[in-house]
């Protein structure tokens, strides 16, 4: 991976092409150019049979220069650095700042390529590519260009587990502008692979990453939040901010709600009647709240009342639908 800095001070991560792929691309270009040159030479011999030997020699030299030198220059200029061989190998010629090449870049590369590729059978170009840290030949050095790979193998990214629901929105006030990209990458890699780590090793790594992240944000890690849950919550907050900045608040809220587990239920609306009396709310109150009339409203089931064995004091029974997952916990169990 090579980091190039553009004129706008933007760092670009590009993969320089190595010698095997570049040699294959040059070989394909030479085969195509030689095929065109042979066809042009045969046409010239047939059409200039009546001319003298000097004229035929001049036309042959002109055909050689136009096809084997001017042809690659014209192709790279018009295709912005993608010749036939480079398109087949997934390569492209770019400037040192990552921008597309122009005629002067292609001209310098083509003229020097005659010496280091055609006249020396590619020996000079191979030696220069071996010596250069980014695999550049002499034509690239003098033209200020670089051959990069366009086809990068797609790696399958792991699933980043969401934080516990009781941490949603807790870190919305953190300043994440000072967190470098390398630290974000390390946190994401840990979250996607923490199930494969030893528990003690994973806990120590989470503590170290949480300490580094807290040092960048300027806010300490809460004592009641496990390190892994803290990292997951901060990553989710960053993703929500990026979605909000790119698509608006609606998409960001949908992304945050989609990452929450389905077991989290919305709180039930409060009733107007007293608890434990078995009375339904009054129809007037229901109409005032904007609900359906009392005649068509479904009956409201009152909470059941259980009596204590000691007698005297009564309390409403807990709803059987309430689960332990709805209450805030202190552990962080990522989804399997």
PDB file of N, CA and C in Angstrom, residues 77-140:
ATOM      1  N   UNK A  77      -2.720   8.513 -23.701  1.00  0.00           N
ATOM      2  CA  UNK A  77      -3.278   9.861 -23.539  1.00  0.00           C
ATOM      3  C   UNK A  77      -4.791   9.842 -23.629  1.00  0.00           C
ATOM      4  N   UNK A  78      -5.338   9.144 -24.616  1.00  0.00           N
ATOM      5  CA  UNK A  78      -6.789   9.125 -24.801  1.00  0.00           C
ATOM      6  C   UNK A  78      -7.504   8.298 -23.745  1.00  0.00           C
ATOM      7  N   UNK A  79      -6.870   7.246 -23.263  1.00  0.00           N
ATOM      8  CA  UNK A  79      -7.504   6.378 -22.258  1.00  0.00           C
ATOM      9  C   UNK A  79      -7.133   6.752 -20.835  1.00  0.00           C
ATOM     10  N   UNK A  80      -6.378   7.851 -20.638  1.00  0.00           N
ATOM     11  CA  UNK A  80      -5.945   8.311 -19.306  1.00  0.00           C
ATOM     12  C   UNK A  80      -5.156   7.231 -18.571  1.00  0.00           C
ATOM     13  N   UNK A  81      -4.198   6.636 -19.282  1.00  0.00           N
ATOM     14  CA  UNK A  81      -3.281   5.709 -18.631  1.00  0.00           C
ATOM     15  C   UNK A  81      -3.676   4.260 -18.681  1.00  0.00           C
ATOM     16  N   UNK A  82      -4.614   3.900 -19.533  1.00  0.00           N
ATOM     17  CA  UNK A  82      -5.054   2.505 -19.610  1.00  0.00           C
ATOM     18  C   UNK A  82      -4.871   1.993 -21.039  1.00  0.00           C
ATOM     19  N   UNK A  83      -3.749   1.340 -21.278  1.00  0.00           N
ATOM     20  CA  UNK A  83      -3.536   0.712 -22.575  1.00  0.00           C
ATOM     21  C   UNK A  83      -4.236  -0.639 -22.608  1.00  0.00           C
ATOM     22  N   UNK A  84      -4.089  -1.348 -23.727  1.00  0.00           N
ATOM     23  CA  UNK A  84      -4.755  -2.643 -23.864  1.00  0.00           C
ATOM     24  C   UNK A  84      -4.230  -3.651 -22.846  1.00  0.00           C
ATOM     25  N   UNK A  85      -2.906  -3.720 -22.700  1.00  0.00           N
ATOM     26  CA  UNK A  85      -2.341  -4.644 -21.721  1.00  0.00           C
ATOM     27  C   UNK A  85      -2.678  -4.267 -20.287  1.00  0.00           C
ATOM     28  N   UNK A  86      -2.683  -2.973 -19.986  1.00  0.00           N
ATOM     29  CA  UNK A  86      -3.016  -2.551 -18.629  1.00  0.00           C
ATOM     30  C   UNK A  86      -4.490  -2.792 -18.313  1.00  0.00           C
ATOM     31  N   UNK A  87      -5.357  -2.624 -19.283  1.00  0.00           N
ATOM     32  CA  UNK A  87      -6.771  -2.936 -19.047  1.00  0.00           C
ATOM     33  C   UNK A  87      -6.959  -4.425 -18.776  1.00  0.00           C
ATOM     34  N   UNK A  88      -6.216  -5.280 -19.491  1.00  0.00           N
ATOM     35  CA  UNK A  88      -6.334  -6.721 -19.260  1.00  0.00           C
ATOM     36  C   UNK A  88      -5.798  -7.132 -17.896  1.00  0.00           C
ATOM     37  N   UNK A  89      -4.772  -6.449 -17.408  1.00  0.00           N
ATOM     38  CA  UNK A  89      -4.169  -6.783 -16.109  1.00  0.00           C
ATOM     39  C   UNK A  89      -4.722  -5.955 -14.962  1.00  0.00           C
ATOM     40  N   UNK A  90      -5.649  -5.043 -15.250  1.00  0.00           N
ATOM     41  CA  UNK A  90      -6.216  -4.228 -14.180  1.00  0.00           C
ATOM     42  C   UNK A  90      -5.289  -3.167 -13.648  1.00  0.00           C
ATOM     43  N   UNK A  91      -4.505  -2.540 -14.519  1.00  0.00           N
ATOM     44  CA  UNK A  91      -3.543  -1.519 -14.111  1.00  0.00           C
ATOM     45  C   UNK A  91      -3.919  -0.188 -14.737  1.00  0.00           C
ATOM     46  N   UNK A  92      -3.344   0.863 -14.187  1.00  0.00           N
ATOM     47  CA  UNK A  92      -3.552   2.218 -14.713  1.00  0.00           C
ATOM     48  C   UNK A  92      -2.342   3.077 -14.366  1.00  0.00           C
ATOM     49  N   UNK A  93      -1.998   3.984 -15.265  1.00  0.00           N
ATOM     50  CA  UNK A  93      -0.923   4.937 -15.029  1.00  0.00           C
ATOM     51  C   UNK A  93      -1.535   6.225 -14.488  1.00  0.00           C
ATOM     52  N   UNK A  94      -1.041   6.676 -13.338  1.00  0.00           N
ATOM     53  CA  UNK A  94      -1.529   7.912 -12.727  1.00  0.00           C
ATOM     54  C   UNK A  94      -0.341   8.808 -12.408  1.00  0.00           C
ATOM     55  N   UNK A  95      -0.634  10.060 -12.107  1.00  0.00           N
ATOM     56  CA  UNK A  95       0.419  10.983 -11.686  1.00  0.00           C
ATOM     57  C   UNK A  95       0.835  10.687 -10.251  1.00  0.00           C
ATOM     58  N   UNK A  96       1.883  11.350  -9.828  1.00  0.00           N
ATOM     59  CA  UNK A  96       2.358  11.162  -8.459  1.00  0.00           C
ATOM     60  C   UNK A  96       1.329  11.604  -7.427  1.00  0.00           C
ATOM     61  N   UNK A  97       0.448  12.541  -7.792  1.00  0.00           N
ATOM     62  CA  UNK A  97      -0.568  12.993  -6.866  1.00  0.00           C
ATOM     63  C   UNK A  97      -1.885  12.230  -7.027  1.00  0.00           C
ATOM     64  N   UNK A  98      -1.880  11.167  -7.815  1.00  0.00           N
ATOM     65  CA  UNK A  98      -3.071  10.351  -7.982  1.00  0.00           C
ATOM     66  C   UNK A  98      -3.993  10.775  -9.098  1.00  0.00           C
ATOM     67  N   UNK A  99      -3.704  11.859  -9.806  1.00  0.00           N
ATOM     68  CA  UNK A  99      -4.563  12.337 -10.876  1.00  0.00           C
ATOM     69  C   UNK A  99      -4.288  11.641 -12.192  1.00  0.00           C
ATOM     70  N   UNK A 100      -5.164  11.831 -13.186  1.00  0.00           N
ATOM     71  CA  UNK A 100      -4.956  11.200 -14.497  1.00  0.00           C
ATOM     72  C   UNK A 100      -3.805  11.856 -15.249  1.00  0.00           C
ATOM     73  N   UNK A 101      -3.120  11.062 -16.069  1.00  0.00           N
ATOM     74  CA  UNK A 101      -1.985  11.579 -16.822  1.00  0.00           C
ATOM     75  C   UNK A 101      -2.476  12.364 -18.038  1.00  0.00           C
ATOM     76  N   UNK A 102      -1.565  13.171 -18.578  1.00  0.00           N
ATOM     77  CA  UNK A 102      -1.849  13.956 -19.769  1.00  0.00           C
ATOM     78  C   UNK A 102      -0.850  13.599 -20.866  1.00  0.00           C
ATOM     79  N   UNK A 103      -0.889  14.390 -21.945  1.00  0.00           N
ATOM     80  CA  UNK A 103      -0.055  14.062 -23.105  1.00  0.00           C
ATOM     81  C   UNK A 103       1.431  14.121 -22.770  1.00  0.00           C
ATOM     82  N   UNK A 104       1.847  15.095 -21.976  1.00  0.00           N
ATOM     83  CA  UNK A 104       3.274  15.220 -21.693  1.00  0.00           C
ATOM     84  C   UNK A 104       3.779  14.032 -20.867  1.00  0.00           C
ATOM     85  N   UNK A 105       2.937  13.504 -19.962  1.00  0.00           N
ATOM     86  CA  UNK A 105       3.350  12.331 -19.194  1.00  0.00           C
ATOM     87  C   UNK A 105       3.487  11.115 -20.098  1.00  0.00           C
ATOM     88  N   UNK A 106       2.493  10.924 -20.975  1.00  0.00           N
ATOM     89  CA  UNK A 106       2.569   9.796 -21.901  1.00  0.00           C
ATOM     90  C   UNK A 106       3.729   9.938 -22.883  1.00  0.00           C
ATOM     91  N   UNK A 107       4.036  11.179 -23.296  1.00  0.00           N
ATOM     92  CA  UNK A 107       5.140  11.399 -24.228  1.00  0.00           C
ATOM     93  C   UNK A 107       6.480  11.031 -23.596  1.00  0.00           C
ATOM     94  N   UNK A 108       6.718  11.479 -22.369  1.00  0.00           N
ATOM     95  CA  UNK A 108       7.980  11.155 -21.695  1.00  0.00           C
ATOM     96  C   UNK A 108       8.095   9.655 -21.457  1.00  0.00           C
ATOM     97  N   UNK A 109       6.998   9.028 -21.015  1.00  0.00           N
ATOM     98  CA  UNK A 109       7.033   7.582 -20.802  1.00  0.00           C
ATOM     99  C   UNK A 109       7.312   6.827 -22.101  1.00  0.00           C
ATOM    100  N   UNK A 110       6.690   7.266 -23.209  1.00  0.00           N
ATOM    101  CA  UNK A 110       6.892   6.572 -24.477  1.00  0.00           C
ATOM    102  C   UNK A 110       8.286   6.726 -25.034  1.00  0.00           C
ATOM    103  N   UNK A 111       8.848   7.944 -24.945  1.00  0.00           N
ATOM    104  CA  UNK A 111      10.186   8.161 -25.493  1.00  0.00           C
ATOM    105  C   UNK A 111      11.249   7.417 -24.704  1.00  0.00           C
ATOM    106  N   UNK A 112      11.166   7.457 -23.397  1.00  0.00           N
ATOM    107  CA  UNK A 112      12.153   6.728 -22.585  1.00  0.00           C
ATOM    108  C   UNK A 112      11.906   5.231 -22.671  1.00  0.00           C
ATOM    109  N   UNK A 113      10.643   4.836 -22.896  1.00  0.00           N
ATOM    110  CA  UNK A 113      10.360   3.415 -23.039  1.00  0.00           C
ATOM    111  C   UNK A 113      11.010   2.793 -24.261  1.00  0.00           C
ATOM    112  N   UNK A 114      11.247   3.583 -25.300  1.00  0.00           N
ATOM    113  CA  UNK A 114      11.960   3.060 -26.477  1.00  0.00           C
ATOM    114  C   UNK A 114      13.357   2.607 -26.102  1.00  0.00           C
ATOM    115  N   UNK A 115      14.004   3.366 -25.196  1.00  0.00           N
ATOM    116  CA  UNK A 115      15.380   3.032 -24.821  1.00  0.00           C
ATOM    117  C   UNK A 115      15.404   1.884 -23.813  1.00  0.00           C
ATOM    118  N   UNK A 116      14.606   1.972 -22.755  1.00  0.00           N
ATOM    119  CA  UNK A 116      14.700   0.983 -21.680  1.00  0.00           C
ATOM    120  C   UNK A 116      13.877  -0.277 -21.916  1.00  0.00           C
ATOM    121  N   UNK A 117      13.008  -0.289 -22.911  1.00  0.00           N
ATOM    122  CA  UNK A 117      12.199  -1.482 -23.182  1.00  0.00           C
ATOM    123  C   UNK A 117      12.546  -2.079 -24.543  1.00  0.00           C
ATOM    124  N   UNK A 118      12.471  -1.268 -25.607  1.00  0.00           N
ATOM    125  CA  UNK A 118      12.682  -1.803 -26.959  1.00  0.00           C
ATOM    126  C   UNK A 118      14.152  -2.063 -27.247  1.00  0.00           C
ATOM    127  N   UNK A 119      15.032  -1.081 -26.968  1.00  0.00           N
ATOM    128  CA  UNK A 119      16.438  -1.222 -27.331  1.00  0.00           C
ATOM    129  C   UNK A 119      17.210  -2.154 -26.404  1.00  0.00           C
ATOM    130  N   UNK A 120      16.798  -2.252 -25.153  1.00  0.00           N
ATOM    131  CA  UNK A 120      17.512  -3.106 -24.194  1.00  0.00           C
ATOM    132  C   UNK A 120      16.715  -4.351 -23.819  1.00  0.00           C
ATOM    133  N   UNK A 121      15.630  -4.619 -24.560  1.00  0.00           N
ATOM    134  CA  UNK A 121      14.781  -5.785 -24.320  1.00  0.00           C
ATOM    135  C   UNK A 121      14.223  -5.823 -22.893  1.00  0.00           C
ATOM    136  N   UNK A 122      13.987  -4.649 -22.331  1.00  0.00           N
ATOM    137  CA  UNK A 122      13.367  -4.554 -21.019  1.00  0.00           C
ATOM    138  C   UNK A 122      14.285  -4.764 -19.842  1.00  0.00           C
ATOM    139  N   UNK A 123      15.592  -4.927 -20.072  1.00  0.00           N
ATOM    140  CA  UNK A 123      16.517  -5.182 -18.958  1.00  0.00           C
ATOM    141  C   UNK A 123      16.628  -3.958 -18.052  1.00  0.00           C
ATOM    142  N   UNK A 124      16.767  -2.767 -18.656  1.00  0.00           N
ATOM    143  CA  UNK A 124      16.878  -1.542 -17.857  1.00  0.00           C
ATOM    144  C   UNK A 124      15.592  -1.294 -17.075  1.00  0.00           C
ATOM    145  N   UNK A 125      14.465  -1.537 -17.690  1.00  0.00           N
ATOM    146  CA  UNK A 125      13.189  -1.331 -16.998  1.00  0.00           C
ATOM    147  C   UNK A 125      13.038  -2.288 -15.826  1.00  0.00           C
ATOM    148  N   UNK A 126      13.464  -3.537 -15.974  1.00  0.00           N
ATOM    149  CA  UNK A 126      13.374  -4.500 -14.870  1.00  0.00           C
ATOM    150  C   UNK A 126      14.280  -4.112 -13.705  1.00  0.00           C
ATOM    151  N   UNK A 127      15.512  -3.679 -14.027  1.00  0.00           N
ATOM    152  CA  UNK A 127      16.433  -3.273 -12.951  1.00  0.00           C
ATOM    153  C   UNK A 127      15.888  -2.047 -12.212  1.00  0.00           C
ATOM    154  N   UNK A 128      15.355  -1.073 -12.953  1.00  0.00           N
ATOM    155  CA  UNK A 128      14.810   0.123 -12.313  1.00  0.00           C
ATOM    156  C   UNK A 128      13.596  -0.222 -11.451  1.00  0.00           C
ATOM    157  N   UNK A 129      12.763  -1.162 -11.886  1.00  0.00           N
ATOM    158  CA  UNK A 129      11.595  -1.547 -11.094  1.00  0.00           C
ATOM    159  C   UNK A 129      12.000  -2.271  -9.821  1.00  0.00           C
ATOM    160  N   UNK A 130      13.062  -3.079  -9.898  1.00  0.00           N
ATOM    161  CA  UNK A 130      13.546  -3.759  -8.699  1.00  0.00           C
ATOM    162  C   UNK A 130      14.117  -2.766  -7.690  1.00  0.00           C
ATOM    163  N   UNK A 131      14.817  -1.756  -8.180  1.00  0.00           N
ATOM    164  CA  UNK A 131      15.452  -0.786  -7.278  1.00  0.00           C
ATOM    165  C   UNK A 131      14.423   0.154  -6.660  1.00  0.00           C
ATOM    166  N   UNK A 132      13.419   0.558  -7.418  1.00  0.00           N
ATOM    167  CA  UNK A 132      12.432   1.514  -6.930  1.00  0.00           C
ATOM    168  C   UNK A 132      11.553   0.892  -5.851  1.00  0.00           C
ATOM    169  N   UNK A 133      11.233   1.678  -4.844  1.00  0.00           N
ATOM    170  CA  UNK A 133      10.377   1.185  -3.758  1.00  0.00           C
ATOM    171  C   UNK A 133       8.947   0.979  -4.212  1.00  0.00           C
ATOM    172  N   UNK A 134       8.520   1.727  -5.231  1.00  0.00           N
ATOM    173  CA  UNK A 134       7.152   1.592  -5.734  1.00  0.00           C
ATOM    174  C   UNK A 134       7.100   0.959  -7.118  1.00  0.00           C
ATOM    175  N   UNK A 135       8.193   0.299  -7.509  1.00  0.00           N
ATOM    176  CA  UNK A 135       8.211  -0.434  -8.763  1.00  0.00           C
ATOM    177  C   UNK A 135       8.169   0.446  -9.997  1.00  0.00           C
ATOM    178  N   UNK A 136       8.743   1.632  -9.951  1.00  0.00           N
ATOM    179  CA  UNK A 136       8.708   2.530 -11.103  1.00  0.00           C
ATOM    180  C   UNK A 136       9.935   2.329 -11.985  1.00  0.00           C
ATOM    181  N   UNK A 137       9.723   2.411 -13.296  1.00  0.00           N
ATOM    182  CA  UNK A 137      10.843   2.392 -14.231  1.00  0.00           C
ATOM    183  C   UNK A 137      11.306   3.821 -14.488  1.00  0.00           C
ATOM    184  N   UNK A 138      12.330   3.975 -15.340  1.00  0.00           N
ATOM    185  CA  UNK A 138      12.879   5.304 -15.587  1.00  0.00           C
ATOM    186  C   UNK A 138      11.858   6.238 -16.232  1.00  0.00           C
ATOM    187  N   UNK A 139      11.029   5.712 -17.103  1.00  0.00           N
ATOM    188  CA  UNK A 139      10.008   6.558 -17.709  1.00  0.00           C
ATOM    189  C   UNK A 139       9.035   7.123 -16.685  1.00  0.00           C
ATOM    190  N   UNK A 140       8.699   6.333 -15.669  1.00  0.00           N
ATOM    191  CA  UNK A 140       7.827   6.837 -14.608  1.00  0.00           C
ATOM    192  C   UNK A 140       8.528   7.876 -13.744  1.00  0.00           C
TER     193      UNK A 140
END
